mmCIF file of C-alpha atoms and ligand atoms in Angstrom:
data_model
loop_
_atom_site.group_PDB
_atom_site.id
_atom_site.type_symbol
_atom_site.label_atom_id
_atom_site.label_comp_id
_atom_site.label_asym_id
_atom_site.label_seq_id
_atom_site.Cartn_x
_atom_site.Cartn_y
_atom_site.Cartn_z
ATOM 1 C CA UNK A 1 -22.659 19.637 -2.015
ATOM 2 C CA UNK A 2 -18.931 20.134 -0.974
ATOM 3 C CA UNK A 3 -17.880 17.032 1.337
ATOM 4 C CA UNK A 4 -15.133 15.981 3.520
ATOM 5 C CA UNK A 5 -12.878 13.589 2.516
ATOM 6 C CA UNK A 6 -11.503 11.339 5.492
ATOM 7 C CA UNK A 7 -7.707 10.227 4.732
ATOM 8 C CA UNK A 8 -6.994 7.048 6.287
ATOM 9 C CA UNK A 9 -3.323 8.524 5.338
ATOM 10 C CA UNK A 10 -3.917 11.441 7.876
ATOM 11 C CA UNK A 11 -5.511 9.615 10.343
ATOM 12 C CA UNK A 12 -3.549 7.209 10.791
ATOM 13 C CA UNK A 13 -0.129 9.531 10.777
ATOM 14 C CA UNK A 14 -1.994 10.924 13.817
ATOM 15 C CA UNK A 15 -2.320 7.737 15.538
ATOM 16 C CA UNK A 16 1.304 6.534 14.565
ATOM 17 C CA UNK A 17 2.822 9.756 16.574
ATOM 18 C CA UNK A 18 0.733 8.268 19.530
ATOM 19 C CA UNK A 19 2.034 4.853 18.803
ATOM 20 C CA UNK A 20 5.542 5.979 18.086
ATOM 21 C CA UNK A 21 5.170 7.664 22.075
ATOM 22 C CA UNK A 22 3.912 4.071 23.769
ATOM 23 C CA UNK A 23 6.532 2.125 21.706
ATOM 24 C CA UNK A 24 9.674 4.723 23.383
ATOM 25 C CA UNK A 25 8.080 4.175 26.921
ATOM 26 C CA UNK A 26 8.332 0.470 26.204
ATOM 27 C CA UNK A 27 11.889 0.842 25.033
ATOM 28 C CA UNK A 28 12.767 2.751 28.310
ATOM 29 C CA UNK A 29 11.510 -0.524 30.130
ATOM 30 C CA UNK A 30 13.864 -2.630 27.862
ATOM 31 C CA UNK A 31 10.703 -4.352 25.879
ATOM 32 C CA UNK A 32 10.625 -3.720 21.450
ATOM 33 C CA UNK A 33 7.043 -4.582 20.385
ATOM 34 C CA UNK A 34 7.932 -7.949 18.526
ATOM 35 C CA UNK A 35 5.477 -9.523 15.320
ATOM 36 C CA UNK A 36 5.914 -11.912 13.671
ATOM 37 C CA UNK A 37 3.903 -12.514 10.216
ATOM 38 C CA UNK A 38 3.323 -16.425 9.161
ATOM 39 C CA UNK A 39 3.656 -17.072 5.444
ATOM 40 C CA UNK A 40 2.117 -20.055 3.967
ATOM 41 C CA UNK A 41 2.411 -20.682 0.378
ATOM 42 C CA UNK A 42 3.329 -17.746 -2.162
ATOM 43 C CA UNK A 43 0.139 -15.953 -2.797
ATOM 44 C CA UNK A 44 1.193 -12.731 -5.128
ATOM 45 C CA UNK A 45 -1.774 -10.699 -3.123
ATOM 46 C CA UNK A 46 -0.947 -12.275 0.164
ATOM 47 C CA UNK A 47 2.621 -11.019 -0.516
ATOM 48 C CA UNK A 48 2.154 -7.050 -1.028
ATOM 49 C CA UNK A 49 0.377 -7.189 2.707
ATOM 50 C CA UNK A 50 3.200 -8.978 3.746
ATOM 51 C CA UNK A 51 5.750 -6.602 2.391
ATOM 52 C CA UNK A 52 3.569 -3.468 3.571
ATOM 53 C CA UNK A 53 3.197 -4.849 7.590
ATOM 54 C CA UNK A 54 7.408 -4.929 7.566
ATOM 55 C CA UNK A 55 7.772 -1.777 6.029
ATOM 56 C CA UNK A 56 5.831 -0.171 8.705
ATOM 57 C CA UNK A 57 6.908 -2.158 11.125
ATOM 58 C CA UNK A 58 10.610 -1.043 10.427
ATOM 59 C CA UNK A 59 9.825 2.546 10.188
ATOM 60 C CA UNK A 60 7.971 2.340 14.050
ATOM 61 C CA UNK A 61 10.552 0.199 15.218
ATOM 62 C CA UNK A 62 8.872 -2.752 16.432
ATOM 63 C CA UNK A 63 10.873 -5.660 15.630
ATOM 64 C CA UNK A 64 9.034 -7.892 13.122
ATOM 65 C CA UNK A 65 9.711 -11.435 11.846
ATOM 66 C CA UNK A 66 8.165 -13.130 8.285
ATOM 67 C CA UNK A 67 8.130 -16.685 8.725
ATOM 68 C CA UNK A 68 7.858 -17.971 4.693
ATOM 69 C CA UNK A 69 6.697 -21.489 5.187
ATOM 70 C CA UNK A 70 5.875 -23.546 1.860
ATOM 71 C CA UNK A 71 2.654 -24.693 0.897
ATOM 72 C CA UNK A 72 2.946 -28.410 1.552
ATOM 73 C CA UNK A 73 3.645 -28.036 4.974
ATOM 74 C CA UNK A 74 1.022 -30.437 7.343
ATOM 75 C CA UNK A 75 -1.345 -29.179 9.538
ATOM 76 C CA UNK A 76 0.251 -30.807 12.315
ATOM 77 C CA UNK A 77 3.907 -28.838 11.645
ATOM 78 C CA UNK A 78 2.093 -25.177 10.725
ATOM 79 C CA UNK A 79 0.314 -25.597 15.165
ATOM 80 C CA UNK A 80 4.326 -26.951 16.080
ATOM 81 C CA UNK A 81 4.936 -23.481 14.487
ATOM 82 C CA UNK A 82 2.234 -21.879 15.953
ATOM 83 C CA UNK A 83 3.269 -23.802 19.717
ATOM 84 C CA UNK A 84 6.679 -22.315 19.211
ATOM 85 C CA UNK A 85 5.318 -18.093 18.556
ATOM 86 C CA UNK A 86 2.876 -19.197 21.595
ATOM 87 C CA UNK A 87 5.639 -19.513 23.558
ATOM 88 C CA UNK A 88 8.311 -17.057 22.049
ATOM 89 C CA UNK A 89 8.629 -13.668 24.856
ATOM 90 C CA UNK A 90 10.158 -12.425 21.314
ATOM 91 C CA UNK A 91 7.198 -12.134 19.743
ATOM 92 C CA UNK A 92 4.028 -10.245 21.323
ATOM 93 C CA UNK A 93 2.040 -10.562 18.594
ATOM 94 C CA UNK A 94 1.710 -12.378 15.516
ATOM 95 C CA UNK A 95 -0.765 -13.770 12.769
ATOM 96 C CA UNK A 96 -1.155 -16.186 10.280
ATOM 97 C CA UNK A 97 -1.723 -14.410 6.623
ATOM 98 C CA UNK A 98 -4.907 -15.631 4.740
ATOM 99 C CA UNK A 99 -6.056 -17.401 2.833
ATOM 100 C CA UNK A 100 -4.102 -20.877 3.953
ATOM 101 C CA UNK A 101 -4.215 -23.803 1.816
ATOM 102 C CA UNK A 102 -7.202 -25.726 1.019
ATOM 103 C CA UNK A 103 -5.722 -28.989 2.508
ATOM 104 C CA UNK A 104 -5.869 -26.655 6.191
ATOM 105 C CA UNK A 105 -8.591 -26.374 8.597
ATOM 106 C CA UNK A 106 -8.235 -22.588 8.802
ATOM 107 C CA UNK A 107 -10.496 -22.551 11.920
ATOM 108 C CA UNK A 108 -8.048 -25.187 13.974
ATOM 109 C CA UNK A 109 -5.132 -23.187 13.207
ATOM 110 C CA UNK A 110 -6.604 -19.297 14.570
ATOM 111 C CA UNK A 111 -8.153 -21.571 17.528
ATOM 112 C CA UNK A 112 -4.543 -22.643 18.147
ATOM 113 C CA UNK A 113 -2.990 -19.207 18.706
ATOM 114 C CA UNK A 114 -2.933 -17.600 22.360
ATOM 115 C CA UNK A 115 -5.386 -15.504 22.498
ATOM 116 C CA UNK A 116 -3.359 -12.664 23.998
ATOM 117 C CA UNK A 117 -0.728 -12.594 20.870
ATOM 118 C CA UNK A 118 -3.959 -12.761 18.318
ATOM 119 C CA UNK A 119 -3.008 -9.250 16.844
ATOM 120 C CA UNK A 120 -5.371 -10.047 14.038
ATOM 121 C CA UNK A 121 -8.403 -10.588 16.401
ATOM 122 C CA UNK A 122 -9.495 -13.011 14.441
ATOM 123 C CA UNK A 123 -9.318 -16.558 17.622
ATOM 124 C CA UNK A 124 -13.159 -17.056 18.897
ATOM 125 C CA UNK A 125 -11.642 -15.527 22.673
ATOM 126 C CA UNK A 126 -11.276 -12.363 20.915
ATOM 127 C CA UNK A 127 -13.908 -11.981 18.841
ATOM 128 C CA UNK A 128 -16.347 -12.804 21.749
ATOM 129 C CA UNK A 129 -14.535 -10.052 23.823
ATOM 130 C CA UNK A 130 -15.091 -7.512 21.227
ATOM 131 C CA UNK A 131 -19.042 -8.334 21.136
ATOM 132 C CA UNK A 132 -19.494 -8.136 24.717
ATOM 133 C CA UNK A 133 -17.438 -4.927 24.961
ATOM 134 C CA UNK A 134 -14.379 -6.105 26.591
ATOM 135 C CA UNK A 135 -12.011 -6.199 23.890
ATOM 136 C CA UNK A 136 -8.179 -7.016 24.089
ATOM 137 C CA UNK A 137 -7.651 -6.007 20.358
ATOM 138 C CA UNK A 138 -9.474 -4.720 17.734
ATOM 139 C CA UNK A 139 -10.264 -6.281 14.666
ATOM 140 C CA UNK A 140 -7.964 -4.428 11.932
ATOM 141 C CA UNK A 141 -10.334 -3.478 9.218
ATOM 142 C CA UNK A 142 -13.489 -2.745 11.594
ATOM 143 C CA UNK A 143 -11.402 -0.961 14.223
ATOM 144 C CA UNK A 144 -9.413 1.198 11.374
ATOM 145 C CA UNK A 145 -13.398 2.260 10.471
ATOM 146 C CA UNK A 146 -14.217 2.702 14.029
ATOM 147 C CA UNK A 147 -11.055 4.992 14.431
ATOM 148 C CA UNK A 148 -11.770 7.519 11.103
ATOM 149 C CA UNK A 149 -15.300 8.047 12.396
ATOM 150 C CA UNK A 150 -14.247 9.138 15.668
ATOM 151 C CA UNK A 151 -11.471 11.504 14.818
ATOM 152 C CA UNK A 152 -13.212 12.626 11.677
ATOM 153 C CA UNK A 153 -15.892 13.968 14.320
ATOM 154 C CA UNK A 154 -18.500 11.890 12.817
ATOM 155 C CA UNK A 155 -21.406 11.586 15.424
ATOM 156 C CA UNK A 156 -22.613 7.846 15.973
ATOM 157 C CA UNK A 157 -25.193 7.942 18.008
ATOM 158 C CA UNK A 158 -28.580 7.143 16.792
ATOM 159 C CA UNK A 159 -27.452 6.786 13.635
ATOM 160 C CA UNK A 160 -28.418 4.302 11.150
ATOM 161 C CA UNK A 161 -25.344 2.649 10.256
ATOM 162 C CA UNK A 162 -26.035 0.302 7.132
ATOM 163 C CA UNK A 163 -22.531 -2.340 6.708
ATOM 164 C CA UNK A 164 -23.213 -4.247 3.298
ATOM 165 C CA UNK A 165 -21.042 -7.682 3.194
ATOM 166 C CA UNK A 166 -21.248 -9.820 6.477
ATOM 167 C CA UNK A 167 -17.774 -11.439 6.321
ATOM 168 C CA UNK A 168 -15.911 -12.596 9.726
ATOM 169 C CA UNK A 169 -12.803 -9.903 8.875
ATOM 170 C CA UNK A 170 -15.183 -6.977 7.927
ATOM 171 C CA UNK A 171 -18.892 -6.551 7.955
ATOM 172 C CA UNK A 172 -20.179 -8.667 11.187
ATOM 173 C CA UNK A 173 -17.153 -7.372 13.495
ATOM 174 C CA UNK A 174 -18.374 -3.788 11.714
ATOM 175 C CA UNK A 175 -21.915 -4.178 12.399
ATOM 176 C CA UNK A 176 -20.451 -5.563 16.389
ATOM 177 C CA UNK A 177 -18.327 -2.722 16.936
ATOM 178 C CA UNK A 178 -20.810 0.270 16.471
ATOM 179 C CA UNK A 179 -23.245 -1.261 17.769
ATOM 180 C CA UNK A 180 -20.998 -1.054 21.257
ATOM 181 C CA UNK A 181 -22.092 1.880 23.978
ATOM 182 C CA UNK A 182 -20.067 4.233 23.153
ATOM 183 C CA UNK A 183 -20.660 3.979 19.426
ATOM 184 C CA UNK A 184 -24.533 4.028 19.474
ATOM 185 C CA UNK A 185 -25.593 3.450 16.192
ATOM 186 C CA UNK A 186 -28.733 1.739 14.804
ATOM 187 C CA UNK A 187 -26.905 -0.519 12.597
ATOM 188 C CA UNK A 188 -28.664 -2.942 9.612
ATOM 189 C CA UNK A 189 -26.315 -5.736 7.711
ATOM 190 C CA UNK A 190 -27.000 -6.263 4.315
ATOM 191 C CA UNK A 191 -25.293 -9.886 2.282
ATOM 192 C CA UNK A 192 -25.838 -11.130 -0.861
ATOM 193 C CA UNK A 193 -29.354 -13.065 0.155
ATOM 194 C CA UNK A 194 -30.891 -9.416 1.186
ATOM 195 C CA UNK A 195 -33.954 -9.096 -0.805
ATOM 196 C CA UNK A 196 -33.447 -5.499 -1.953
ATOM 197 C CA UNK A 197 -29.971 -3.827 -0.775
ATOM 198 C CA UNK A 198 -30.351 -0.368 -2.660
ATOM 199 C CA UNK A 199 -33.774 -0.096 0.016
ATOM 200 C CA UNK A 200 -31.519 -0.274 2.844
ATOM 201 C CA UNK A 201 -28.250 1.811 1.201
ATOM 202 C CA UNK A 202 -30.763 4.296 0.816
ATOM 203 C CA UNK A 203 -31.688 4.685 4.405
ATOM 204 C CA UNK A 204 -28.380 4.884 5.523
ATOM 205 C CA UNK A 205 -26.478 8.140 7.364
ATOM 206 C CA UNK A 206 -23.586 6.167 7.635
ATOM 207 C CA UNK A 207 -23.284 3.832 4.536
ATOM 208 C CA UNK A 208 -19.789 1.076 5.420
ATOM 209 C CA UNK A 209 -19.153 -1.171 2.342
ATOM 210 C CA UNK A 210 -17.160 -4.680 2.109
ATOM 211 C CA UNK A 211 -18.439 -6.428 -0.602
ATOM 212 C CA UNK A 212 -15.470 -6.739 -3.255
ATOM 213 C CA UNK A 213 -17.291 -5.527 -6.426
ATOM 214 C CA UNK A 214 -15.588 -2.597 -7.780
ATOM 215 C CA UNK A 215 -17.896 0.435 -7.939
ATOM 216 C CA UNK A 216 -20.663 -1.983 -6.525
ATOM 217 C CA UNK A 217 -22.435 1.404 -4.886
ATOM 218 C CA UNK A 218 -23.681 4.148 -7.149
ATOM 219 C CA UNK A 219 -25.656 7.465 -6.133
ATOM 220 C CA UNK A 220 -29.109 6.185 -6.599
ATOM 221 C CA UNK A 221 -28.409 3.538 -3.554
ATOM 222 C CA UNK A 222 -27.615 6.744 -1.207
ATOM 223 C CA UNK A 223 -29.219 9.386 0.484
ATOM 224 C CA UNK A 224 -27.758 13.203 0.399
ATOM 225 C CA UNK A 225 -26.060 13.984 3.016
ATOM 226 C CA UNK A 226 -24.657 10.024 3.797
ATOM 227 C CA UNK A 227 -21.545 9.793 5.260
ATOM 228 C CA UNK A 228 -19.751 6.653 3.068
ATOM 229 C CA UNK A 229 -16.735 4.493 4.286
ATOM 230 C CA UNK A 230 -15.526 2.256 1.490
ATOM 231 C CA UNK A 231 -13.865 -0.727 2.886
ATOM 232 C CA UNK A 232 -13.395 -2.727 -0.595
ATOM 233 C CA UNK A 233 -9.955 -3.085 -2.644
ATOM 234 C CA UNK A 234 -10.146 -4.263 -6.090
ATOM 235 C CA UNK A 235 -7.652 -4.098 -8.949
ATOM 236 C CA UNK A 236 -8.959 -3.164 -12.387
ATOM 237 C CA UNK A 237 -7.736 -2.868 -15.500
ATOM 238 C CA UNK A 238 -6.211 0.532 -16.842
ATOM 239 C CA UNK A 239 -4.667 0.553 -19.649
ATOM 240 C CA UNK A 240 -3.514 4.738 -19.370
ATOM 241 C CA UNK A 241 -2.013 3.508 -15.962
ATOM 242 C CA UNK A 242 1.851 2.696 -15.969
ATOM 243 C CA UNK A 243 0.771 -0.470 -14.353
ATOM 244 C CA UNK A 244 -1.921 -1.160 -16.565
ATOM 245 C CA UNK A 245 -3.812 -1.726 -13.405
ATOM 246 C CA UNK A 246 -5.208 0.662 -10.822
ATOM 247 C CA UNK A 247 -6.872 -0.111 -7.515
ATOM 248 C CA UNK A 248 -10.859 1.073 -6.584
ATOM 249 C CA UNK A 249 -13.193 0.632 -4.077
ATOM 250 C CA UNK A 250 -16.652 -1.028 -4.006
ATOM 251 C CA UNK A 251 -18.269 2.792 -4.057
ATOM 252 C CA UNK A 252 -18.290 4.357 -7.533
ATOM 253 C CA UNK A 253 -16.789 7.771 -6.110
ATOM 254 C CA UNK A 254 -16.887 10.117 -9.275
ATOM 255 C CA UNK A 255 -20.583 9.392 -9.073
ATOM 256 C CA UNK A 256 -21.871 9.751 -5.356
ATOM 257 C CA UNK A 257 -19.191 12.728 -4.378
ATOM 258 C CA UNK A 258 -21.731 15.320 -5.151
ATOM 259 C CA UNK A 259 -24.379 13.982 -2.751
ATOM 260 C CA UNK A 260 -22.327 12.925 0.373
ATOM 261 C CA UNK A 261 -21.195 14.789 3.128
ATOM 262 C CA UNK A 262 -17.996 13.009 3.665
ATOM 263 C CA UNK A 263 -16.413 10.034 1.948
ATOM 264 C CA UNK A 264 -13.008 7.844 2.493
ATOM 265 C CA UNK A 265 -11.325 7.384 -0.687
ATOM 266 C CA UNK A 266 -9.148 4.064 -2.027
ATOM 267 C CA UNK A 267 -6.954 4.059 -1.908
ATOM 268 C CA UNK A 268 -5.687 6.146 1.141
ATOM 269 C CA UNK A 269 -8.858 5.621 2.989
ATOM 270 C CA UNK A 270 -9.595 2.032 5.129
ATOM 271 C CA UNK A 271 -6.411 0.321 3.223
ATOM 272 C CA UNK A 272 -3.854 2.669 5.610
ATOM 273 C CA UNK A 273 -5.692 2.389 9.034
ATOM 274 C CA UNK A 274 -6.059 -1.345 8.769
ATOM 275 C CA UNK A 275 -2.708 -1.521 8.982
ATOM 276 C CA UNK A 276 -2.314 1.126 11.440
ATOM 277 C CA UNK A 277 -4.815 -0.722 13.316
ATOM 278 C CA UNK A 278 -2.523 -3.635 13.375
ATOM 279 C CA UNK A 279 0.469 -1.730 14.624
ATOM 280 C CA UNK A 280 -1.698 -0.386 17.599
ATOM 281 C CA UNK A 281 -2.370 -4.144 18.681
ATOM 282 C CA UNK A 282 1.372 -5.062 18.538
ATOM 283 C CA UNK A 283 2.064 -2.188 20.699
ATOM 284 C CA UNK A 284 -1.173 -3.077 22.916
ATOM 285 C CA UNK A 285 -0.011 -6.836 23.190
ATOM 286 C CA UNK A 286 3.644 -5.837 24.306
ATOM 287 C CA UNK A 287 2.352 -3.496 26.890
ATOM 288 C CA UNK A 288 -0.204 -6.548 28.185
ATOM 289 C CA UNK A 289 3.160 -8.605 28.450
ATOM 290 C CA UNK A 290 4.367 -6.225 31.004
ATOM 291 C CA UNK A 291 0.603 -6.585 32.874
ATOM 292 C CA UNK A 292 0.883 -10.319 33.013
ATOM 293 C CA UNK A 293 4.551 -10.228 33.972
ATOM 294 C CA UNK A 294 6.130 -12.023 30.768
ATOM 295 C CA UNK A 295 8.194 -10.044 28.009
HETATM 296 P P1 LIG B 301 -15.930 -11.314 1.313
HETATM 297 O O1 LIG B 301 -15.516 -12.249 2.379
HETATM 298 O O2 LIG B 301 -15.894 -11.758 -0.113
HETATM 299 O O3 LIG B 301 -17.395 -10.801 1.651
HETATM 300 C C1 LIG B 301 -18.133 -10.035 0.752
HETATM 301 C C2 LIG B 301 -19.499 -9.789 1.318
HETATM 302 O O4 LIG B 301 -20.240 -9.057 0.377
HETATM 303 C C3 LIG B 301 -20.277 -11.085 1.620
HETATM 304 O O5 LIG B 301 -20.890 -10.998 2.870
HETATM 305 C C4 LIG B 301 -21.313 -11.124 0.503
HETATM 306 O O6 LIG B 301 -22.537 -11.710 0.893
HETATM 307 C C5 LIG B 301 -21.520 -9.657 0.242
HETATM 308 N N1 LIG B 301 -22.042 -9.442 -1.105
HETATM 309 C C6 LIG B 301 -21.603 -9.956 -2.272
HETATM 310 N N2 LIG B 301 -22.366 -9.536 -3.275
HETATM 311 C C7 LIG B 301 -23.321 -8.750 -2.749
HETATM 312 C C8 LIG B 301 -24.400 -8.022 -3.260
HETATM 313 N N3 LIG B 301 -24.706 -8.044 -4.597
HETATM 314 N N4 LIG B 301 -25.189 -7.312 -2.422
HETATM 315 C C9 LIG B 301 -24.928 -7.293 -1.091
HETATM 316 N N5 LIG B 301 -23.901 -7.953 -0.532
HETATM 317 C C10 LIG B 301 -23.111 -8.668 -1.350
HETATM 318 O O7 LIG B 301 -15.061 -9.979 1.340
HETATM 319 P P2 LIG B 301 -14.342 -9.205 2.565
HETATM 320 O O8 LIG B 301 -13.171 -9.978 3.009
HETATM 321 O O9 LIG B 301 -15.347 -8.749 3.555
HETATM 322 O O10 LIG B 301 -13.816 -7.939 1.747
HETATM 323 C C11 LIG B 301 -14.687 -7.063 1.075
HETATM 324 C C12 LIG B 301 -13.883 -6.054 0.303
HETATM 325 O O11 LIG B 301 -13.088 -5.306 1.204
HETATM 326 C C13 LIG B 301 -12.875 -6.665 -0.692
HETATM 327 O O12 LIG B 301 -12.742 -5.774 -1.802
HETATM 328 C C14 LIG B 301 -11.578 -6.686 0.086
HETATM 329 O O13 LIG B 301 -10.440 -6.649 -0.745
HETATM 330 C C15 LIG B 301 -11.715 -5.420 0.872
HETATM 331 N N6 LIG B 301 -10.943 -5.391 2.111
HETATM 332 C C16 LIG B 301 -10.165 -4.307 2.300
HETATM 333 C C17 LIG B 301 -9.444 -4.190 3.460
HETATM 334 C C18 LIG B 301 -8.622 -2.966 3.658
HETATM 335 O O14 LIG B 301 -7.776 -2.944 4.519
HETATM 336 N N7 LIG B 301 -8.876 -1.919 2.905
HETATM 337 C C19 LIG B 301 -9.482 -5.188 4.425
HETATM 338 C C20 LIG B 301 -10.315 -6.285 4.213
HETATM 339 C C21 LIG B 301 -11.055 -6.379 3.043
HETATM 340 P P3 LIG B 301 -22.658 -13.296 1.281
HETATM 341 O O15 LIG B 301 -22.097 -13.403 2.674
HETATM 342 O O16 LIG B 301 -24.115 -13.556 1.219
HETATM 343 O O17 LIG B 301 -21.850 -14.046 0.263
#
């Protein structure tokens, strides 16, 4: 079976050209989309995001900040921090790179940021908007998905979507999101406690994995035809790479490609449009600043 492959890299060049368009018209009213990226500690992973949200950030021109604060920094100074981006008209969006610290009470700090700069989606406002269908933002990872369905021309509705991995970031916002009118799918969550998880792969036209086990999802867990978006990153050794590393999903591609109908590869598949996903929420929360009168 010949199958389409959905680039996130395509995709989301397509949405940057719209992006690029919103961000001039913003310009013309004197306002440059401003982020602003919180650093705590020096977490190697932590910092190739870091690096790869200023990159883009430069090449869109919104103006972005990364705020490199050491690891033994209190609770109490990271929320002065987070008081001051509250109140910054600078900054129109901004979020707090994870993991923090084990000595912080992750949950305080995203409670802590206003709700209408949460470009991560991740503060409890947010994430109830999104499930009653009156979202602000949407949640990078889940919304990248949402976006490479629609303009892959990937029909929803009726569909059983199957998400394996319920985490806060990917697989219950996923499962939320199509779910929504609009999106229309029949959609079944699958976790680590699921009794047997190939039973449910199997069912699935549209199979969405975040589970973080590299080539977790081999073509006896699918059914021809399946549609498969592979959400997971994970770095393996390579030894006939230059790096001696070399990055793959949680879907063992080589082995399902002959029975899907269309696939997203890693990388260049969810890894690009999560952070184009991002971008499109700066953009959204500077144009909300002109809405609520601030800049
Ligand atoms: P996570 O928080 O570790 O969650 C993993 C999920 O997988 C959990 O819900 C876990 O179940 C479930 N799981 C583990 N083993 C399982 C099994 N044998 N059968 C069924 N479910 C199983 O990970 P995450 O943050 O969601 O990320 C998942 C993957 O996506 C990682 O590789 C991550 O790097 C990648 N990711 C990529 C992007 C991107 O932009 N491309 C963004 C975010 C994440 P329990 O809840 O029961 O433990």
């Amino acid at each position: 079976m010949s199958y389409l492959l959905i680039s996130g890299t395509d995709i989301s060049n397509q949405i940057y050209g719209e992006i690029r368009e919103r961000i001039a018209k913003l310009k013309e009213k004197g306002i440059i989309p401003g982020l602003a990226v919180v650093m705590v500690g020096d977490d190697p992973a932590s910092q190739v995001y870091v690096k790869s949200k200023e990159r883009k950030c430069k090449e869109l021109g919104i103006r972005s900040e990364t705020i490199y604060i050491s690891d033994n920094i209190t609770e109490e100074q990271l929320l002065a921090k987070i008081k001051y981006l509250n109140s910054d008209p600078m900054i129109h969006g901004y979020l707090i790179q994870l993991p923090l610290p084990d000595h912080m009470d992750t949950d305080r700090i995203i409670n802590a940021i206003d709700p209408k700069k949460d470009v991560d989606c991740f503060h409890p406002e947010n994430v109830g908007r999104m499930l009653v269908g009156d979202h602000i933002f949407y949640p990078a990872t889940p919304g990248g998905v949402r976006q490479m369905l629609l303009r892959s021309g990937i029909d929803t509705e009726g569909k059983h979507i199957v998400v394996v991995g319920r985490s806060n970031i990917v697989g219950k916002p996923m499962a939320a999101l199509m779910i929504q009118k609009g999106m229309d799918a029949t959609v079944t969550v699958v976790h680590s406690k699921s009794k047997d998880v190939s039973e449910f792969t199997r069912q699935a036209d549209i199979l969405v994995v975040a589970v973080g086990k590299p080539n977790f999802i081999k073509a006896d867990m699918i059914k021809e035809g399946a549609v498969i978006i592979d959400v997971g990153t994970n770095r393996i050794e390579d030894p006939t790479s230059p790096k001696g590393t070399r990055l793959v999903g949680d879907v063992d591609f080589e082995d399902v490609k002959d029975k899907v109908s269309a696939i997203s590869p890693v990388p260049g598949g969810v890894g690009p449009m999560t952070i184009c996903t991002l971008m499109d929420n700066v953009v959204r929360a500077a144009e909300l600043s002109i809405e609520s009168g601030s800049k």
